[in-house]
Amino acid sequence: MIHIQNVSHTFTIGKKGSEKKIPVLKNISFEVAKGEIISIVGKSGSGKSTLLNAVAGFLKPEEGSIIIQGKETTTLTESEYAIFRSENIGFIFQNFQLMPGLTAFENIELPLKIQGIDKHRRFEIVNKIIRKVGLETVFDHYPNELSGGQQQRVCIARALITNPPIILADEPTGNLDSETEQEILQLIALLNESMDITFIIITHDEEVANIAHRKFLMHDGVLKEVVQHAV
Amino acid sequence: MLFRDQIDFVRQHVKRNRMRVFTTILATTMGCAFLIVLASIAFGLQESLKNDILSDSAVTKIEVYGNDEKGIDQKAVKAIPNVQALVETTQFNEPLTANVKLENRSGSGEMVFTNFKEQQKAKIKLSAGTYPTKADEIIVGYNLGQNLLTKKEEQSAKEEGKKEEKNNKGYQHSLLGKTISLSFTLENEEEHTKVRQYKIVGIGEKPSKEWAMDTSIQISDAMKSNILNDYNGIVDKKVQEKDFYNVSYNAYATDMEAVKGVLKKLKAMNLSVYSVTEQLDQLNVFFLALKVGLIFVGTIAVLIASIGIFNTMTMAVTERTREIGVMKAIGAGPKLIQRLFIMESAYIGVLGTVIAIIISYIISFLANLALPKILDAVISDGGIEEAGIRFSTIPWELVVIASLISIGVAVLSGWRPARKATKIDVIQALHQE
């Protein structure tokens, strides 16, 4: 499903003439199987978000290969990656990243609009997913009228709406209280089980990391598998 | 993304920034309306002048003059393709005067000999009646009746001194079917030609200009030799026929498009020609230059408005950086992002242009209504309102040109901000608050 081989990347900081190169990803290799949940834990600045951005295609690594669904993604153009992303990858963000001017329903249907799906079909698909994530009572609310948990459910529903085989989650419970965190983790586990979706979760929360089948530790740009979980 | 969804998307964002978008649309409207109204002055004046020229004579009419004493070869002229008629007209000069008598009224008119068959072929219109078929049937000018006064009316007109002809009431009934007596005198009115009777079977068209008077008496050229004999009886023998009348020729083309070709052929025959279309051509060149100049000046106003669009769109991109990042993250390609922003600036351009067109038509209407009245009030001997001068005309061509400029400039103004939006880095955008 996902093959990452020898991926390295450096950031350049400082003014021209006195630039400094900081390696953020150092020769990273790992594989993720279909339907697997993996978590990547690490301190701030360890490079875990950079790795996620490289998998998402927001950043082109200087070296290495990232093969997703059998396709080498590091050579894709921005337009090609946009299409690839809309068909294969969903995102769950720490701060939800919802459009403030759109209702929950409209936020969820946005990826379908981008794909050019007609209104009637969108209506059917969105209603189905709204029931699945439990947003039946608040689908017409704007983001500022929703609780943190509800906003994250909208974000998850938006990630699921195009039925992608992979979901990338960056600190999915980072802005939630512990009770809501549990609800979201249960939802992720349920979706993984019922829809066979592959999850890559970035977190520094051990409890979140523990729902994964495999756990990785990121330290100074180096990735190591630390624990094998049986779920 | 479906086109309808793209429109919805644009409208949602326009709604969210209502005030800013409104002021930008207002600036676009003002720029575009300025362009249209300014250029409409050239269109209006051109139309007024064109109508003025065309009202004088038929567009298909070509005046033909021979360059030597032999005159023109009528057969050769008629043989030119697209010449449908050649009308020879003989007009009598001073000091000979045509005296007309009808019942107890008398007056004068300008007498001309013409070929009615050729006139009919040339499709010269009459206001009433038909073309003569007999030698003693005639057509008279629309205003001849006004020249026919009783002795009493003539006396009171003389007493009032310089009373204008236009104010004469004269014969109030239709002249159609009436028989008039016609004779000629010299200036001293001592000698009269033989009095001949003619039946009026047609009345010429009303002159297009309010002040113009048509008191012509058109007689078939079959009568020409008889009347010339009458003349010769009273004029000095030393005076030759050609001294008291002149002959003119008017060729008529089949349609306006054929005029140019006929003119070319006539010039090739070494004939002098004049057509109103030649005058129109010169007029069109002048007004084309004027219109281009005015549209250019108007475009500057649109360009100034475009700074507003550029500003609005740049702010929109900056404010929506996070949203653009999210859109990209969930699958929107750079082309879609660019299209959405260009559509937004085009939306401003289209809305501004539509409002500008409506406002321009209102301004044009009001200008044509009020300006003649104002100018007539300011200028003592104005007569502008009566002359029917249009100060502003907005033809569809002007609307199309102004729309293309206005919407084109709006799209170009949004181009750079839209490009900027496509280059937004998703990682940085998602970190924005």
XYZ file of C-alpha atoms in Angstrom:
664
model
C 0.000 0.000 0.000
C 2.625 2.571 1.067
C 6.347 1.995 0.452
C 8.750 4.628 1.707
C 12.381 4.057 0.849
C 15.455 6.067 1.876
C 13.605 9.354 2.146
C 15.794 12.259 3.229
C 15.104 15.960 3.362
C 16.814 19.094 4.660
C 15.509 22.565 5.439
C 17.572 25.613 4.578
C 17.398 28.469 7.078
C 19.123 31.806 7.455
C 19.923 34.674 5.108
C 21.473 34.240 1.714
C 25.178 33.765 2.021
C 24.940 32.438 5.559
C 22.386 29.697 4.991
C 22.329 26.693 7.271
C 21.071 23.275 6.236
C 19.153 21.266 8.820
C 18.403 17.618 8.030
C 14.810 16.842 9.045
C 14.329 13.407 7.502
C 17.260 11.011 7.520
C 17.097 8.019 5.245
C 13.615 6.934 6.297
C 12.199 3.645 5.067
C 9.050 1.829 6.111
C 6.020 0.115 4.652
C 2.368 0.233 5.553
C -0.029 -2.546 4.614
C -3.664 -2.100 3.559
C -6.035 -1.666 6.498
C -3.209 -1.022 8.911
C -3.080 1.774 11.480
C 0.370 3.107 12.216
C 1.252 5.861 14.611
C 4.320 8.046 14.590
C 5.219 9.631 17.897
C 7.965 12.046 18.684
C 8.818 15.374 20.214
C 8.081 18.677 18.506
C 10.593 19.316 15.734
C 11.508 15.648 15.428
C 10.328 15.626 11.764
C 7.101 13.601 12.110
C 4.915 16.290 10.492
C 7.487 16.744 7.707
C 7.287 13.015 6.997
C 3.476 13.234 6.852
C 3.717 16.244 4.492
C 6.063 14.255 2.244
C 3.578 11.347 2.119
C 0.745 13.820 1.439
C 2.721 15.400 -1.406
C 2.836 18.847 0.183
C 6.612 18.559 0.203
C 8.946 16.875 -2.254
C 11.735 15.032 -0.443
C 15.210 15.701 -1.738
C 16.006 12.008 -1.841
C 14.173 8.718 -1.753
C 11.029 7.202 -3.090
C 7.426 7.246 -1.897
C 5.199 4.688 -3.584
C 1.502 4.838 -2.735
C -0.955 2.374 -4.254
C 1.817 1.282 -6.607
C 2.481 4.806 -7.890
C 5.729 6.706 -7.441
C 4.475 10.014 -6.064
C 7.693 12.015 -5.842
C 7.707 12.524 -9.597
C 4.101 13.711 -9.858
C 3.402 17.341 -10.811
C 1.274 19.494 -8.549
C -1.795 19.009 -10.734
C -1.264 15.243 -10.971
C -0.811 15.019 -7.205
C -4.020 17.013 -6.651
C -5.976 14.385 -8.603
C -4.105 11.535 -6.904
C -4.780 13.040 -3.470
C -8.468 13.561 -4.127
C -8.814 9.860 -5.065
C -6.482 8.210 -2.559
C -5.800 10.318 0.526
C -8.015 11.863 3.195
C -6.807 14.279 5.883
C -7.655 14.752 9.513
C -6.145 17.927 10.962
C -5.441 18.898 14.545
C -7.287 22.205 14.189
C -9.961 20.677 11.901
C -9.376 23.180 9.019
C -13.061 23.657 8.259
C -14.318 26.442 5.987
C -15.938 28.972 8.318
C -18.494 30.164 5.721
C -19.800 26.664 5.023
C -22.132 24.498 7.101
C -21.047 21.056 8.336
C -22.882 19.502 5.372
C -21.214 21.862 2.873
C -17.773 21.276 4.414
C -18.209 17.538 4.097
C -19.390 17.714 0.478
C -16.524 20.006 -0.643
C -14.159 17.208 -1.824
C -17.050 15.753 -3.883
C -17.656 19.173 -5.427
C -13.971 19.378 -6.358
C -14.288 15.933 -7.977
C -17.198 17.278 -10.066
C -19.913 14.972 -8.687
C -23.452 16.177 -9.280
C -25.703 17.544 -6.553
C -28.074 14.582 -6.175
C -25.285 12.054 -5.879
C -23.471 14.325 -3.397
C -26.596 14.582 -1.284
C -26.847 10.793 -1.028
C -23.164 10.260 -0.198
C -22.965 13.074 2.369
C -26.127 11.932 4.162
C -24.730 8.418 4.455
C -21.449 9.623 5.965
C -23.212 12.077 8.284
C -25.106 9.127 9.820
C -21.890 7.120 10.067
C -20.059 9.805 12.076
C -23.135 10.828 14.087
C -23.704 14.399 12.859
C -27.419 14.032 11.994
C -28.526 16.785 14.371
C -25.877 19.379 13.516
C -25.297 18.981 9.776
C -26.665 22.457 9.032
C -24.554 24.182 11.689
C -21.595 26.396 10.877
C -18.196 25.405 12.381
C -18.375 28.125 15.060
C -21.662 26.579 16.248
C -20.084 23.148 16.788
C -18.086 21.683 19.688
C -14.482 20.566 19.168
C -15.541 16.914 18.946
C -18.268 17.715 16.436
C -15.827 19.756 14.334
C -13.390 16.843 14.320
C -16.214 14.519 13.264
C -16.946 16.901 10.366
C -13.237 16.831 9.510
C -13.247 12.996 9.605
C -16.412 12.863 7.503
C -14.788 15.196 4.942
C -11.718 12.931 4.876
C -13.907 9.862 4.300
C -16.320 11.326 1.784
C -14.352 10.383 -1.332
C -13.834 6.887 0.041
C -9.999 7.091 0.070
C -7.959 3.989 0.985
C -5.554 6.073 3.093
C -6.168 8.665 5.797
C -3.383 10.841 7.172
C -4.118 12.247 10.628
C -1.979 14.994 12.138
C -2.625 15.166 15.908
C -6.312 14.229 15.436
C -7.139 14.672 19.117
C -4.679 17.469 19.901
C -7.419 20.053 20.438
C -9.918 17.822 22.223
C -10.693 16.978 25.853
C -10.050 13.430 27.030
C -13.686 12.309 26.783
C -14.024 13.564 23.199
C -10.603 12.132 22.425
C -11.883 8.669 23.335
C -14.934 9.105 21.097
C -12.762 10.117 18.130
C -10.304 7.247 18.698
C -13.200 4.781 18.832
C -14.535 6.257 15.588
C -11.132 5.882 13.899
C -10.873 2.272 15.073
C -14.408 1.563 13.885
C -13.786 3.107 10.454
C -10.562 1.139 10.112
C -12.345 -2.054 10.903
C -15.529 -1.511 8.907
C -14.026 0.216 5.859
C -10.536 -1.273 5.848
C -8.969 2.169 5.684
C -5.229 2.612 6.252
C -4.408 5.271 8.855
C -1.114 7.049 9.481
C -1.471 8.992 12.714
C 1.007 11.602 13.899
C 0.774 12.241 17.618
C 2.722 12.874 20.758
C -0.027 11.357 22.875
C 0.789 7.803 23.907
C -2.878 6.896 24.336
C -3.584 7.888 20.733
C -0.471 6.071 19.539
C -1.618 2.900 21.256
C -4.659 2.386 18.994
C -2.212 1.712 16.128
C -1.217 -1.754 14.964
C 2.356 -0.565 14.772
C 4.059 2.311 16.511
C 7.043 4.327 15.249
C 9.229 6.769 17.082
C 10.676 9.758 15.326
C 13.777 11.311 16.818
C 15.948 13.939 15.091
C 14.729 12.889 11.670
C 15.304 9.189 12.236
C 12.363 6.755 12.334
C 12.369 3.600 14.375
C 9.646 1.031 14.952
C 9.310 0.604 18.676
C 6.420 -1.584 19.599
C 4.233 -4.125 17.847
C 0.644 -3.971 19.043
C -1.973 -6.558 18.725
C -5.367 -4.827 18.420
C -15.724 20.980 -10.141
C -18.957 21.531 -12.057
C -19.410 25.009 -13.571
C -22.549 25.615 -11.516
C -20.655 24.753 -8.323
C -17.865 27.110 -9.349
C -20.405 29.921 -9.775
C -21.926 29.086 -6.362
C -18.465 29.100 -4.825
C -17.695 32.541 -6.282
C -21.063 33.928 -5.183
C -20.540 32.664 -1.630
C -17.243 34.511 -1.389
C -18.640 37.666 -2.967
C -21.438 37.552 -0.379
C -18.941 37.257 2.462
C -17.088 40.411 1.352
C -20.162 42.293 0.232
C -18.978 45.804 1.025
C -15.558 45.486 -0.549
C -16.908 43.794 -3.652
C -19.696 46.390 -3.911
C -17.218 49.296 -3.970
C -15.091 47.490 -6.566
C -18.160 46.861 -8.731
C -19.064 50.538 -8.311
C -15.623 51.596 -9.565
C -15.928 49.215 -12.529
C -19.424 50.524 -13.267
C -18.216 54.126 -13.231
C -15.265 53.346 -15.496
C -17.326 51.376 -17.989
C -20.231 53.860 -17.971
C -17.750 56.688 -18.587
C -16.352 54.774 -21.566
C -19.800 54.090 -23.053
C -21.214 57.592 -22.512
C -18.070 59.267 -23.851
C -17.990 57.152 -27.001
C -21.767 57.470 -27.403
C -21.260 61.188 -28.137
C -19.280 60.319 -31.277
C -21.859 57.693 -32.270
C -24.715 60.163 -31.649
C -23.206 63.022 -33.616
C -22.264 60.682 -36.461
C -25.800 59.367 -36.620
C -27.240 62.887 -36.611
C -24.938 64.011 -39.427
C -25.526 60.806 -41.375
C -29.296 61.210 -41.102
C -28.943 64.819 -42.154
C -26.979 63.840 -45.253
C -29.202 60.895 -46.121
C -32.373 62.912 -45.680
C -31.302 65.188 -48.530
C -31.341 62.537 -51.194
C -31.502 58.857 -51.842
C -28.442 56.834 -50.910
C -28.473 55.110 -54.279
C -28.502 58.392 -56.214
C -25.359 59.387 -58.124
C -25.107 62.819 -59.701
C -23.367 62.532 -63.068
C -21.750 65.442 -64.912
C -20.228 65.372 -68.376
C -16.777 66.854 -68.612
C -17.287 68.369 -72.058
C -20.033 69.994 -74.108
C -21.228 66.683 -75.499
C -22.771 65.818 -72.144
C -23.032 62.191 -71.239
C -23.602 59.033 -73.218
C -26.870 57.920 -71.619
C -26.863 54.498 -73.253
C -23.385 53.758 -71.989
C -24.304 54.842 -68.448
C -27.454 52.725 -68.444
C -25.404 49.752 -69.630
C -23.254 49.831 -66.494
C -24.137 46.842 -64.293
C -26.302 47.707 -61.273
C -27.506 51.010 -62.762
C -31.271 50.656 -62.569
C -32.201 54.105 -63.908
C -30.780 57.301 -65.332
C -33.012 60.324 -64.832
C -32.442 63.354 -67.023
C -33.796 66.552 -65.492
C -34.070 69.902 -67.223
C -34.474 72.839 -64.895
C -35.357 76.346 -66.007
C -33.351 79.308 -64.802
C -34.211 82.861 -63.954
C -35.385 85.222 -65.436
C -38.106 82.848 -66.636
C -40.870 82.287 -64.115
C -43.546 79.610 -64.187
C -46.970 81.015 -63.389
C -49.475 78.600 -61.931
C -53.205 79.235 -61.734
C -55.743 77.142 -59.900
C -59.318 78.342 -59.477
C -59.006 81.904 -58.104
C -55.429 81.356 -56.920
C -52.100 81.967 -58.550
C -48.442 81.525 -57.684
C -45.110 80.394 -58.986
C -43.062 77.206 -58.976
C -39.798 75.768 -60.252
C -40.437 73.905 -63.425
C -38.484 70.805 -64.374
C -38.715 68.335 -67.239
C -38.070 64.772 -66.337
C -38.475 61.210 -67.509
C -41.165 59.657 -65.326
C -40.461 56.122 -66.533
C -36.872 56.388 -65.360
C -38.030 57.957 -62.084
C -40.359 55.034 -61.558
C -37.495 52.610 -62.261
C -35.377 54.524 -59.741
C -38.208 53.945 -57.224
C -38.449 57.610 -56.279
C -41.353 57.745 -53.850
C -44.418 59.984 -53.993
C -46.412 61.124 -50.985
C -49.669 60.702 -52.928
C -50.927 59.703 -56.377
C -49.112 57.945 -59.177
C -46.616 58.659 -61.905
C -48.022 60.376 -65.030
C -48.780 58.230 -68.039
C -49.908 61.027 -70.382
C -48.013 64.061 -71.611
C -50.370 66.536 -69.903
C -50.137 64.862 -66.502
C -47.702 66.229 -63.957
C -46.264 65.766 -60.469
C -46.005 68.782 -58.184
C -43.881 69.439 -55.116
C -45.313 68.854 -51.639
C -45.461 72.598 -50.838
C -46.762 73.996 -54.132
C -50.237 74.519 -52.634
C -48.783 76.964 -50.111
C -47.571 79.168 -52.969
C -51.044 79.435 -54.515
C -52.659 82.546 -53.024
C -55.816 84.513 -53.730
C -55.376 88.195 -54.595
C -56.508 89.105 -51.081
C -53.996 86.766 -49.460
C -51.283 88.098 -51.751
C -52.140 91.666 -50.798
C -52.105 90.979 -47.049
C -48.788 89.111 -47.410
C -47.280 92.129 -49.168
C -48.598 94.425 -46.438
C -46.992 92.332 -43.737
C -43.732 92.816 -45.588
C -41.189 90.139 -45.067
C -43.573 87.399 -44.284
C -41.881 84.047 -44.616
C -43.124 81.702 -47.277
C -43.391 78.941 -44.736
C -46.175 80.794 -42.980
C -48.339 81.017 -46.095
C -51.415 78.883 -45.782
C -52.280 79.002 -49.501
C -54.406 76.247 -50.999
C -55.582 74.073 -48.114
C -57.011 71.128 -50.065
C -55.258 68.310 -51.854
C -53.918 69.203 -55.281
C -54.268 65.632 -56.450
C -56.563 65.362 -59.481
C -56.717 69.165 -59.916
C -55.975 70.791 -63.254
C -53.690 73.804 -63.211
C -52.936 76.405 -65.881
C -49.298 76.996 -66.555
C -47.544 79.760 -68.453
C -44.199 81.520 -68.324
C -43.180 85.115 -68.168
C -39.938 87.009 -68.291
C -38.859 88.977 -65.275
C -40.630 92.135 -66.456
C -43.875 90.135 -66.767
C -44.643 91.839 -70.054
C -44.778 88.772 -72.207
C -46.513 85.509 -71.471
C -46.085 82.178 -73.141
C -49.066 80.153 -74.234
C -51.172 78.933 -71.294
C -51.281 75.141 -71.087
C -53.429 72.910 -68.873
C -51.956 70.076 -66.795
C -53.571 67.534 -64.526
C -51.841 66.840 -61.203
C -51.626 63.040 -60.738
C -48.855 62.854 -58.142
C -47.525 64.805 -55.181
C -43.824 64.618 -54.307
C -42.569 63.508 -50.920
C -42.527 65.902 -47.982
C -39.064 67.495 -47.651
C -37.179 65.900 -44.764
C -36.107 69.257 -43.350
C -38.736 71.326 -41.596
C -37.620 74.542 -43.237
C -37.369 73.162 -46.790
C -40.084 73.950 -49.389
C -40.702 71.869 -52.503
C -42.686 73.934 -55.026
C -41.472 72.092 -58.114
C -43.652 71.326 -61.117
C -42.464 68.169 -62.845
C -43.519 67.807 -66.448
C -42.849 64.888 -68.785
C -39.898 65.588 -71.093
C -42.210 64.717 -73.972
C -43.585 68.255 -73.526
C -40.141 69.824 -73.587
C -40.044 70.714 -77.285
C -43.526 72.325 -77.167
C -42.672 74.479 -74.208
C -39.300 75.420 -75.650
C -41.121 76.676 -78.703
C -43.322 78.764 -76.401
C -40.178 80.147 -74.793
C -38.498 80.950 -78.005
C -41.487 83.094 -78.854
C -40.898 85.480 -76.013
C -37.138 85.494 -75.396
C -34.575 87.543 -77.190
C -33.469 85.713 -80.280
C -29.871 86.197 -79.265
C -30.437 84.120 -76.185
C -29.878 80.486 -76.931
C -31.923 77.651 -75.468
C -29.101 76.368 -73.365
C -28.825 79.749 -71.666
C -32.153 79.476 -69.909
C -32.160 75.904 -68.827
C -29.698 73.362 -67.603
C -29.733 69.614 -67.796
C -28.623 67.340 -65.004
C -28.342 63.575 -64.802
C -28.892 61.329 -61.839
C -28.001 57.661 -62.040
C -29.598 55.287 -59.524
C -27.802 52.147 -58.381
C -29.738 49.004 -57.513
C -28.726 49.217 -53.846
C -26.321 51.012 -51.509
C -23.657 48.302 -51.807
C -23.638 48.690 -55.611
C -22.992 52.451 -55.479
C -19.205 52.131 -55.117
C -18.898 49.891 -58.166
C -21.062 52.163 -60.284
C -19.066 55.227 -59.183
C -15.866 53.509 -60.227
C -17.272 52.670 -63.674
C -18.576 56.224 -64.184
C -15.209 57.717 -63.233
C -13.565 55.341 -65.702
C -15.821 56.844 -68.377
C -14.241 60.221 -67.617
C -17.398 61.552 -66.014
C -17.578 63.671 -62.882
C -19.693 62.100 -60.188
C -21.015 62.873 -56.750
C -22.687 60.482 -54.374
C -23.750 61.013 -50.818
C -21.936 57.767 -50.006
C -18.594 59.463 -50.808
C -19.432 62.154 -48.306
C -20.481 59.454 -45.859
C -17.173 57.655 -46.366
C -15.235 60.787 -45.413
C -17.572 61.324 -42.471
C -17.137 57.718 -41.360
C -13.324 57.997 -41.422
C -13.453 61.138 -39.302
C -15.868 59.627 -36.799
C -13.972 56.346 -36.692
C -10.903 58.281 -35.547
C -13.015 60.204 -33.044
C -14.621 57.025 -31.685
C -11.272 55.260 -31.329
C -9.916 58.306 -29.495
C -12.876 58.516 -27.125
C -12.881 54.756 -26.452
C -9.167 55.042 -25.661
C -9.840 57.849 -23.164
C -12.706 55.807 -21.680
C -10.464 52.764 -21.409
C -8.147 54.760 -19.138
C -11.072 55.087 -16.712
C -11.633 51.321 -16.902
C -7.926 50.749 -16.253
C -8.111 52.951 -13.158
C -11.054 50.845 -11.970
C -8.979 47.732 -12.628
C -6.558 48.823 -9.884
C -9.491 48.395 -7.498
C -10.190 44.890 -8.819
C -6.513 43.963 -8.504
C -6.492 45.254 -4.933
C -9.701 43.419 -3.992
C -8.501 40.151 -5.497
C -5.056 40.402 -3.888
C -6.717 40.947 -0.508
C -9.070 38.044 -1.167
C -6.140 35.734 -1.874
C -4.264 36.905 1.222
C -7.320 36.530 3.454
C -8.165 33.115 2.079
C -4.690 31.639 2.212
C -5.751 29.005 4.768
C -8.860 28.117 2.781
C -6.793 27.779 -0.390
C -4.445 25.467 1.530
C -7.371 23.315 2.666
C -8.794 23.233 -0.861
C -5.449 22.056 -2.196
C -5.128 19.467 0.577
C -8.512 17.953 -0.238
C -7.826 17.673 -3.958
C -8.177 21.034 -5.690
C -5.567 21.454 -8.425
C -3.825 24.726 -9.237
C -5.922 25.199 -12.380
C -9.161 25.032 -10.393
C -7.856 27.489 -7.782
C -6.771 29.887 -10.536
C -10.088 29.530 -12.346
C -12.096 30.271 -9.204
C -10.228 33.518 -8.581
C -10.362 34.632 -12.213
C -14.083 33.881 -12.188
C -14.442 36.069 -9.121
C -12.762 39.039 -10.837
C -14.767 38.323 -14.005
C -17.921 38.294 -11.836
C -17.034 41.796 -10.617
C -16.334 42.842 -14.215
C -19.565 41.369 -15.603
C -21.764 42.814 -12.866
C -20.081 46.222 -13.142
C -20.451 46.178 -16.926
C -24.129 45.186 -16.876
C -24.946 47.976 -14.411
C -22.810 50.391 -16.453
C -24.724 49.538 -19.644
C -28.074 50.184 -17.948
C -26.837 53.479 -16.436
C -25.316 54.550 -19.767
C -28.623 54.040 -21.586
C -30.395 56.126 -18.921
C -27.756 58.910 -19.163
C -27.921 58.805 -22.965
C -31.716 59.055 -22.918
C -31.660 61.954 -20.470
C -28.911 63.754 -22.401
C -30.867 63.539 -25.637
C -33.961 64.759 -23.808
C -32.478 67.608 -21.807
C -29.434 68.894 -23.723
C -31.326 70.269 -26.769
C -33.715 72.103 -24.405
C -30.830 73.514 -22.347
C -28.864 74.577 -25.428
C -31.944 76.126 -27.022
C -32.506 78.110 -23.836
C -28.883 79.290 -23.770
C -28.446 79.977 -27.497
C -31.025 82.506 -28.689
C -31.394 81.194 -32.277
C -30.833 77.563 -31.347
C -33.372 75.355 -33.084
C -31.388 72.329 -31.906
C -34.442 70.515 -30.586
C -36.295 71.107 -33.856
C -33.320 69.869 -35.878
C -33.548 66.549 -34.016
C -29.841 66.373 -33.193
C -28.893 63.345 -31.082
C -26.081 64.003 -28.658
C -25.644 60.408 -27.630
C -26.361 57.079 -29.276
C -25.394 53.686 -27.861
C -25.440 51.087 -30.634
C -24.944 47.405 -29.838
C -21.406 47.566 -31.263
C -20.430 50.078 -28.571
C -21.988 47.882 -25.885
C -19.992 44.883 -27.174
C -16.712 46.847 -27.389
C -17.148 48.383 -23.914
C -18.130 44.998 -22.412
C -15.106 43.281 -23.945
C -12.765 46.003 -22.662
C -14.328 46.141 -19.204
C -14.622 42.379 -18.635
C -11.247 41.757 -20.298
C -9.533 44.278 -18.035
C -11.320 42.776 -14.994
C -10.111 39.267 -15.894
C -6.558 40.531 -16.470
C -6.653 42.335 -13.104
C -7.564 39.094 -11.377
C -4.948 37.101 -13.272
C -1.941 37.887 -11.074
C -3.719 37.385 -7.726
C -5.097 34.115 -9.120
C -1.594 32.982 -10.085
C -0.447 33.937 -6.602
C -3.207 31.753 -5.131
C -1.988 28.708 -7.072
C 1.510 29.157 -5.672
C 0.398 29.168 -2.030
C 2.295 26.570 -0.013
C -0.137 24.117 1.601
C 2.011 23.550 4.699
C 2.328 27.251 5.463
C -1.334 27.880 4.610
C -2.532 25.184 7.018
C -0.474 26.723 9.812
C -2.227 30.091 9.369
C -4.807 31.096 11.934
